[in-house]
Amino acid sequence: MARTEDVAAYLNDFLHITTIPDSSRAVNGLQVENRGEIRRVAAAVDASERAVVESIRRGCDLLIVHHGLFWDGVAPVTGRRYRKLKQLLDADVAVYAAHIPLDVHPEVGNNAELARALGIQIEGTFGAYQGIEIGVHGSLELRREALAARLHDLLGAPIRFVPGGSEKVRRVGVITGAGSDAIAEAISLGLDAFVSGEGPHHTYFDAVEGGINLYYGGHWATETFGVKALAAHLEERFGLPWEFLELPTGF
């Protein structure tokens, strides 16, 4: 068991919640508190109603998410927002959210975790967002089709692969989720491949005409890594058992 305030304070410091810039919709940190004790942790990509129901069903006192409860901004506590908050409060479940701070963390971050899982030797960062670089890049020698197969096996989800670059991949960039805005920077860095979650139609031509291999593994699938790593870190630090809520969105 651990005190909620101790866990939240530790996470705020570990993830640099107060210093890393983010969207105002993210509301990073403790979004819902409970009566003060945590015995079991649930980790999920999204603070969806399904995630709330599952965390309660599994007897968890803390739900850690990447996408928090308030992405629709300041809104009346009605409908789905009322349902989620009422269930959380009735069951005494706290919610902690970390968006960009979890993307960029060098130890448990989405980008670093996915890159390491792919076998990339991380050498630097890129992908500027409000003055910080959120993505990672590094070396990995592989044929471009083999990288697509490795990503598919790792994520267990369909991969959208645009073979716009060289057949031999040597330098790869990773920005999970909706990272396609960094394609031009990836090209300027001389990367052979860029891995992200999703992107708009025109990025096909950005890749083909820019000469880079592009891989989209799905927004949800590419962002499962951070919450899992963070929950595992909490288990090591506080002795709290945890489980991941497998709730794919199809995006």
mmCIF file of C-alpha atoms in Angstrom:
data_model
loop_
_atom_site.group_PDB
_atom_site.id
_atom_site.type_symbol
_atom_site.label_atom_id
_atom_site.label_comp_id
_atom_site.label_asym_id
_atom_site.label_seq_id
_atom_site.Cartn_x
_atom_site.Cartn_y
_atom_site.Cartn_z
ATOM 1 C CA MET A 1 0.000 0.000 0.000
ATOM 2 C CA ALA A 2 1.092 3.584 -0.659
ATOM 3 C CA ARG A 3 -0.372 6.986 0.034
ATOM 4 C CA THR A 4 -1.930 8.666 -2.991
ATOM 5 C CA GLU A 5 -0.248 11.983 -2.220
ATOM 6 C CA ASP A 6 3.166 10.313 -2.047
ATOM 7 C CA VAL A 7 2.692 8.524 -5.385
ATOM 8 C CA ALA A 8 1.392 11.667 -7.089
ATOM 9 C CA ALA A 9 4.235 13.801 -5.727
ATOM 10 C CA TYR A 10 6.782 11.230 -6.829
ATOM 11 C CA LEU A 11 5.305 11.045 -10.346
ATOM 12 C CA ASN A 12 5.175 14.832 -10.636
ATOM 13 C CA ASP A 13 8.883 14.995 -9.893
ATOM 14 C CA PHE A 14 9.906 11.893 -11.889
ATOM 15 C CA LEU A 15 8.036 13.046 -15.007
ATOM 16 C CA HIS A 16 8.786 16.776 -14.586
ATOM 17 C CA ILE A 17 5.071 17.498 -14.811
ATOM 18 C CA THR A 18 5.322 21.191 -13.933
ATOM 19 C CA THR A 19 8.146 22.078 -16.329
ATOM 20 C CA ILE A 20 7.353 20.226 -19.562
ATOM 21 C CA PRO A 21 4.952 22.143 -21.849
ATOM 22 C CA ASP A 22 1.737 20.526 -23.052
ATOM 23 C CA SER A 23 -1.731 21.227 -24.383
ATOM 24 C CA SER A 24 -4.067 22.828 -21.861
ATOM 25 C CA ARG A 25 -6.410 19.878 -22.476
ATOM 26 C CA ALA A 26 -3.874 17.417 -21.086
ATOM 27 C CA VAL A 27 -4.232 18.536 -17.424
ATOM 28 C CA ASN A 28 -1.190 16.517 -16.422
ATOM 29 C CA GLY A 29 -0.911 15.155 -12.904
ATOM 30 C CA LEU A 30 -3.521 13.917 -10.452
ATOM 31 C CA GLN A 31 -6.881 14.509 -12.146
ATOM 32 C CA VAL A 32 -9.061 12.724 -9.592
ATOM 33 C CA GLU A 33 -8.015 11.956 -6.033
ATOM 34 C CA ASN A 34 -9.298 9.233 -3.744
ATOM 35 C CA ARG A 35 -9.452 8.831 0.019
ATOM 36 C CA GLY A 36 -5.689 8.575 0.150
ATOM 37 C CA GLU A 37 -4.558 4.976 -0.316
ATOM 38 C CA ILE A 38 -3.394 2.920 -3.291
ATOM 39 C CA ARG A 39 -3.051 -0.844 -3.292
ATOM 40 C CA ARG A 40 -3.302 -1.724 -6.979
ATOM 41 C CA VAL A 41 -2.670 0.178 -10.219
ATOM 42 C CA ALA A 42 -4.341 -0.004 -13.625
ATOM 43 C CA ALA A 43 -2.569 1.442 -16.672
ATOM 44 C CA ALA A 44 -4.389 2.472 -19.849
ATOM 45 C CA VAL A 45 -3.719 4.677 -22.856
ATOM 46 C CA ASP A 46 -7.033 6.528 -22.529
ATOM 47 C CA ALA A 47 -9.264 7.574 -19.634
ATOM 48 C CA SER A 48 -12.266 6.110 -21.412
ATOM 49 C CA GLU A 49 -15.404 4.886 -19.716
ATOM 50 C CA ARG A 50 -14.321 1.322 -20.477
ATOM 51 C CA ALA A 51 -11.011 1.966 -18.717
ATOM 52 C CA VAL A 52 -12.826 3.363 -15.695
ATOM 53 C CA VAL A 53 -15.169 0.368 -15.515
ATOM 54 C CA GLU A 54 -12.313 -2.122 -15.935
ATOM 55 C CA SER A 55 -10.103 -0.491 -13.320
ATOM 56 C CA ILE A 56 -12.984 -0.663 -10.838
ATOM 57 C CA ARG A 57 -13.830 -4.259 -11.773
ATOM 58 C CA ARG A 58 -10.232 -5.311 -11.223
ATOM 59 C CA GLY A 59 -10.030 -3.686 -7.800
ATOM 60 C CA CYS A 60 -7.545 -0.953 -8.718
ATOM 61 C CA ASP A 61 -7.244 2.239 -6.666
ATOM 62 C CA LEU A 62 -5.232 4.233 -9.234
ATOM 63 C CA LEU A 63 -5.727 4.534 -12.986
ATOM 64 C CA ILE A 64 -2.680 5.840 -14.856
ATOM 65 C CA VAL A 65 -3.393 7.144 -18.369
ATOM 66 C CA HIS A 66 -1.679 8.924 -21.236
ATOM 67 C CA HIS A 67 -4.804 10.715 -22.483
ATOM 68 C CA GLY A 68 -6.704 12.122 -19.511
ATOM 69 C CA LEU A 69 -10.321 12.862 -18.718
ATOM 70 C CA PHE A 70 -10.538 16.436 -19.999
ATOM 71 C CA TRP A 71 -9.570 16.415 -23.684
ATOM 72 C CA ASP A 72 -12.869 18.095 -24.540
ATOM 73 C CA GLY A 73 -11.922 21.081 -22.394
ATOM 74 C CA VAL A 74 -14.002 22.760 -19.701
ATOM 75 C CA ALA A 75 -17.458 21.251 -20.055
ATOM 76 C CA PRO A 76 -20.539 20.555 -17.939
ATOM 77 C CA VAL A 77 -20.378 17.421 -15.813
ATOM 78 C CA THR A 78 -23.125 15.672 -17.744
ATOM 79 C CA GLY A 79 -23.452 12.609 -19.975
ATOM 80 C CA ARG A 80 -20.316 10.540 -20.354
ATOM 81 C CA ARG A 81 -18.250 12.908 -18.183
ATOM 82 C CA TYR A 82 -20.741 12.563 -15.327
ATOM 83 C CA ARG A 83 -20.797 8.778 -15.692
ATOM 84 C CA LYS A 84 -17.017 8.481 -15.566
ATOM 85 C CA LEU A 85 -16.535 10.849 -12.647
ATOM 86 C CA LYS A 86 -19.390 9.341 -10.636
ATOM 87 C CA GLN A 87 -18.028 5.820 -11.046
ATOM 88 C CA LEU A 88 -14.526 6.923 -10.096
ATOM 89 C CA LEU A 89 -15.693 8.782 -6.996
ATOM 90 C CA ASP A 90 -18.105 6.061 -5.900
ATOM 91 C CA ALA A 91 -15.384 3.414 -6.231
ATOM 92 C CA ASP A 92 -12.674 5.644 -4.694
ATOM 93 C CA VAL A 93 -10.358 5.352 -7.722
ATOM 94 C CA ALA A 94 -7.768 8.054 -8.380
ATOM 95 C CA VAL A 95 -6.695 9.074 -11.894
ATOM 96 C CA TYR A 96 -3.226 10.284 -12.890
ATOM 97 C CA ALA A 97 -2.513 11.528 -16.422
ATOM 98 C CA ALA A 98 0.761 12.234 -18.201
ATOM 99 C CA HIS A 99 0.775 13.247 -21.858
ATOM 100 C CA ILE A 100 3.892 14.957 -23.308
ATOM 101 C CA PRO A 101 5.844 14.361 -20.063
ATOM 102 C CA LEU A 102 5.375 10.631 -20.653
ATOM 103 C CA ASP A 103 6.179 10.891 -24.366
ATOM 104 C CA VAL A 104 9.559 12.505 -23.753
ATOM 105 C CA HIS A 105 10.802 10.702 -20.655
ATOM 106 C CA PRO A 106 14.147 9.015 -21.434
ATOM 107 C CA GLU A 107 13.513 6.043 -19.135
ATOM 108 C CA VAL A 108 9.790 5.213 -19.368
ATOM 109 C CA GLY A 109 8.673 7.426 -22.250
ATOM 110 C CA ASN A 110 6.630 6.197 -25.199
ATOM 111 C CA ASN A 111 9.235 7.179 -27.769
ATOM 112 C CA ALA A 112 12.277 5.801 -25.996
ATOM 113 C CA GLU A 113 10.471 2.596 -25.026
ATOM 114 C CA LEU A 114 9.224 1.901 -28.560
ATOM 115 C CA ALA A 115 12.613 2.721 -30.064
ATOM 116 C CA ARG A 116 14.409 0.349 -27.710
ATOM 117 C CA ALA A 117 11.826 -2.365 -28.350
ATOM 118 C CA LEU A 118 12.531 -2.039 -32.079
ATOM 119 C CA GLY A 119 16.257 -2.441 -31.432
ATOM 120 C CA ILE A 120 17.169 1.168 -32.210
ATOM 121 C CA GLN A 121 20.336 2.514 -30.587
ATOM 122 C CA ILE A 122 19.129 5.950 -29.517
ATOM 123 C CA GLU A 123 21.519 8.739 -30.498
ATOM 124 C CA GLY A 124 19.492 11.950 -30.259
ATOM 125 C CA THR A 125 16.153 13.735 -30.151
ATOM 126 C CA PHE A 126 14.067 15.679 -32.669
ATOM 127 C CA GLY A 127 10.496 16.825 -33.290
ATOM 128 C CA ALA A 128 10.165 20.249 -31.681
ATOM 129 C CA TYR A 129 7.001 20.925 -29.668
ATOM 130 C CA GLN A 130 6.719 24.183 -27.720
ATOM 131 C CA GLY A 131 10.474 24.386 -27.362
ATOM 132 C CA ILE A 132 11.246 20.772 -26.492
ATOM 133 C CA GLU A 133 12.136 17.817 -28.698
ATOM 134 C CA ILE A 134 9.735 14.946 -28.139
ATOM 135 C CA GLY A 135 10.989 12.238 -30.530
ATOM 136 C CA VAL A 136 14.098 10.075 -30.590
ATOM 137 C CA HIS A 137 16.296 8.865 -33.433
ATOM 138 C CA GLY A 138 19.111 6.400 -33.713
ATOM 139 C CA SER A 139 20.761 3.590 -35.632
ATOM 140 C CA LEU A 140 19.244 0.313 -36.766
ATOM 141 C CA GLU A 141 20.490 -1.697 -39.744
ATOM 142 C CA LEU A 142 17.598 -3.530 -41.349
ATOM 143 C CA ARG A 143 15.814 -3.857 -44.662
ATOM 144 C CA ARG A 144 12.775 -1.615 -44.805
ATOM 145 C CA GLU A 145 10.343 -4.536 -45.179
ATOM 146 C CA ALA A 146 11.933 -6.241 -42.183
ATOM 147 C CA LEU A 147 11.348 -3.120 -40.095
ATOM 148 C CA ALA A 148 7.668 -3.193 -41.093
ATOM 149 C CA ALA A 149 7.465 -6.851 -40.066
ATOM 150 C CA ARG A 150 9.229 -6.174 -36.754
ATOM 151 C CA LEU A 151 6.874 -3.301 -35.985
ATOM 152 C CA HIS A 152 3.861 -5.456 -36.831
ATOM 153 C CA ASP A 153 5.041 -8.266 -34.575
ATOM 154 C CA LEU A 154 5.784 -5.855 -31.750
ATOM 155 C CA LEU A 155 2.492 -3.964 -31.881
ATOM 156 C CA GLY A 156 0.219 -6.815 -32.905
ATOM 157 C CA ALA A 157 -1.653 -4.388 -35.131
ATOM 158 C CA PRO A 158 -1.839 -3.569 -38.865
ATOM 159 C CA ILE A 159 1.018 -1.373 -40.123
ATOM 160 C CA ARG A 160 0.687 1.270 -42.808
ATOM 161 C CA PHE A 161 4.014 1.246 -44.613
ATOM 162 C CA VAL A 162 5.005 3.810 -47.248
ATOM 163 C CA PRO A 163 8.244 2.680 -48.978
ATOM 164 C CA GLY A 164 9.502 6.134 -49.868
ATOM 165 C CA GLY A 165 13.174 5.762 -48.954
ATOM 166 C CA SER A 166 16.122 3.453 -49.383
ATOM 167 C CA GLU A 167 15.714 -0.314 -49.208
ATOM 168 C CA LYS A 168 18.340 -0.491 -46.468
ATOM 169 C CA VAL A 169 17.414 1.309 -43.240
ATOM 170 C CA ARG A 170 20.227 2.645 -41.086
ATOM 171 C CA ARG A 171 18.814 5.621 -39.190
ATOM 172 C CA VAL A 172 15.291 5.654 -37.738
ATOM 173 C CA GLY A 173 13.191 8.274 -35.973
ATOM 174 C CA VAL A 174 10.291 7.564 -33.623
ATOM 175 C CA ILE A 175 7.443 9.800 -32.475
ATOM 176 C CA THR A 176 4.468 7.836 -31.203
ATOM 177 C CA GLY A 177 0.838 8.887 -31.590
ATOM 178 C CA ALA A 178 0.184 11.735 -34.024
ATOM 179 C CA GLY A 179 3.777 12.609 -34.887
ATOM 180 C CA SER A 180 3.526 13.123 -38.636
ATOM 181 C CA ASP A 181 4.285 16.852 -38.420
ATOM 182 C CA ALA A 182 7.930 15.862 -37.882
ATOM 183 C CA ILE A 183 8.349 14.080 -41.231
ATOM 184 C CA ALA A 184 10.071 17.080 -42.830
ATOM 185 C CA GLU A 185 12.515 17.322 -39.928
ATOM 186 C CA ALA A 186 13.193 13.582 -40.119
ATOM 187 C CA ILE A 187 14.055 14.008 -43.800
ATOM 188 C CA SER A 188 16.291 16.991 -43.062
ATOM 189 C CA LEU A 189 18.162 14.898 -40.489
ATOM 190 C CA GLY A 190 18.896 12.299 -43.126
ATOM 191 C CA LEU A 191 16.831 9.563 -41.487
ATOM 192 C CA ASP A 192 15.983 6.543 -43.632
ATOM 193 C CA ALA A 193 12.761 5.738 -41.764
ATOM 194 C CA PHE A 194 10.206 7.423 -39.566
ATOM 195 C CA VAL A 195 7.880 5.535 -37.211
ATOM 196 C CA SER A 196 4.740 7.111 -35.776
ATOM 197 C CA GLY A 197 1.162 6.257 -34.941
ATOM 198 C CA GLU A 198 -0.953 8.002 -37.537
ATOM 199 C CA GLY A 199 -1.022 10.854 -40.021
ATOM 200 C CA PRO A 200 -3.145 12.533 -42.695
ATOM 201 C CA HIS A 201 -3.408 11.536 -46.359
ATOM 202 C CA HIS A 202 -0.867 14.055 -47.647
ATOM 203 C CA THR A 203 1.931 12.486 -45.608
ATOM 204 C CA TYR A 204 2.053 9.673 -48.185
ATOM 205 C CA PHE A 205 3.424 12.188 -50.679
ATOM 206 C CA ASP A 206 5.602 13.842 -48.049
ATOM 207 C CA ALA A 207 7.330 10.485 -47.606
ATOM 208 C CA VAL A 208 7.501 9.346 -51.224
ATOM 209 C CA GLU A 209 8.610 12.703 -52.625
ATOM 210 C CA GLY A 210 10.865 13.408 -49.644
ATOM 211 C CA GLY A 211 12.649 10.069 -49.859
ATOM 212 C CA ILE A 212 11.878 8.477 -46.485
ATOM 213 C CA ASN A 213 10.280 5.200 -45.423
ATOM 214 C CA LEU A 214 7.181 5.911 -43.342
ATOM 215 C CA TYR A 215 5.549 3.534 -40.862
ATOM 216 C CA TYR A 216 2.248 4.138 -39.084
ATOM 217 C CA GLY A 217 1.556 1.591 -36.340
ATOM 218 C CA GLY A 218 -1.614 3.147 -34.907
ATOM 219 C CA HIS A 219 -2.027 5.912 -32.353
ATOM 220 C CA TRP A 220 -3.208 3.626 -29.547
ATOM 221 C CA ALA A 221 -0.786 0.776 -30.283
ATOM 222 C CA THR A 222 2.321 2.976 -30.347
ATOM 223 C CA GLU A 223 1.372 4.642 -27.055
ATOM 224 C CA THR A 224 0.905 1.561 -24.907
ATOM 225 C CA PHE A 225 4.596 1.498 -24.014
ATOM 226 C CA GLY A 226 4.813 4.485 -21.697
ATOM 227 C CA VAL A 227 1.970 3.664 -19.314
ATOM 228 C CA LYS A 228 3.202 0.071 -19.022
ATOM 229 C CA ALA A 229 6.740 1.177 -18.246
ATOM 230 C CA LEU A 230 5.527 3.796 -15.777
ATOM 231 C CA ALA A 231 3.311 1.318 -13.933
ATOM 232 C CA ALA A 232 6.202 -1.161 -13.758
ATOM 233 C CA HIS A 233 8.397 1.613 -12.366
ATOM 234 C CA LEU A 234 5.819 2.335 -9.656
ATOM 235 C CA GLU A 235 5.761 -1.327 -8.730
ATOM 236 C CA GLU A 236 9.523 -1.246 -8.289
ATOM 237 C CA ARG A 237 9.431 2.021 -6.335
ATOM 238 C CA PHE A 238 6.332 1.484 -4.153
ATOM 239 C CA GLY A 239 5.657 -2.261 -4.382
ATOM 240 C CA LEU A 240 2.281 -1.704 -6.071
ATOM 241 C CA PRO A 241 1.027 -4.517 -8.325
ATOM 242 C CA TRP A 242 -0.356 -3.368 -11.654
ATOM 243 C CA GLU A 243 -2.025 -4.517 -14.835
ATOM 244 C CA PHE A 244 -2.482 -3.067 -18.297
ATOM 245 C CA LEU A 245 -5.989 -2.505 -19.657
ATOM 246 C CA GLU A 246 -5.968 -3.756 -23.249
ATOM 247 C CA LEU A 247 -8.584 -1.456 -24.789
ATOM 248 C CA PRO A 248 -7.558 -0.722 -28.398
ATOM 249 C CA THR A 249 -9.379 2.037 -30.278
ATOM 250 C CA GLY A 250 -8.582 0.967 -33.822
ATOM 251 C CA PHE A 251 -6.767 4.257 -34.461
#
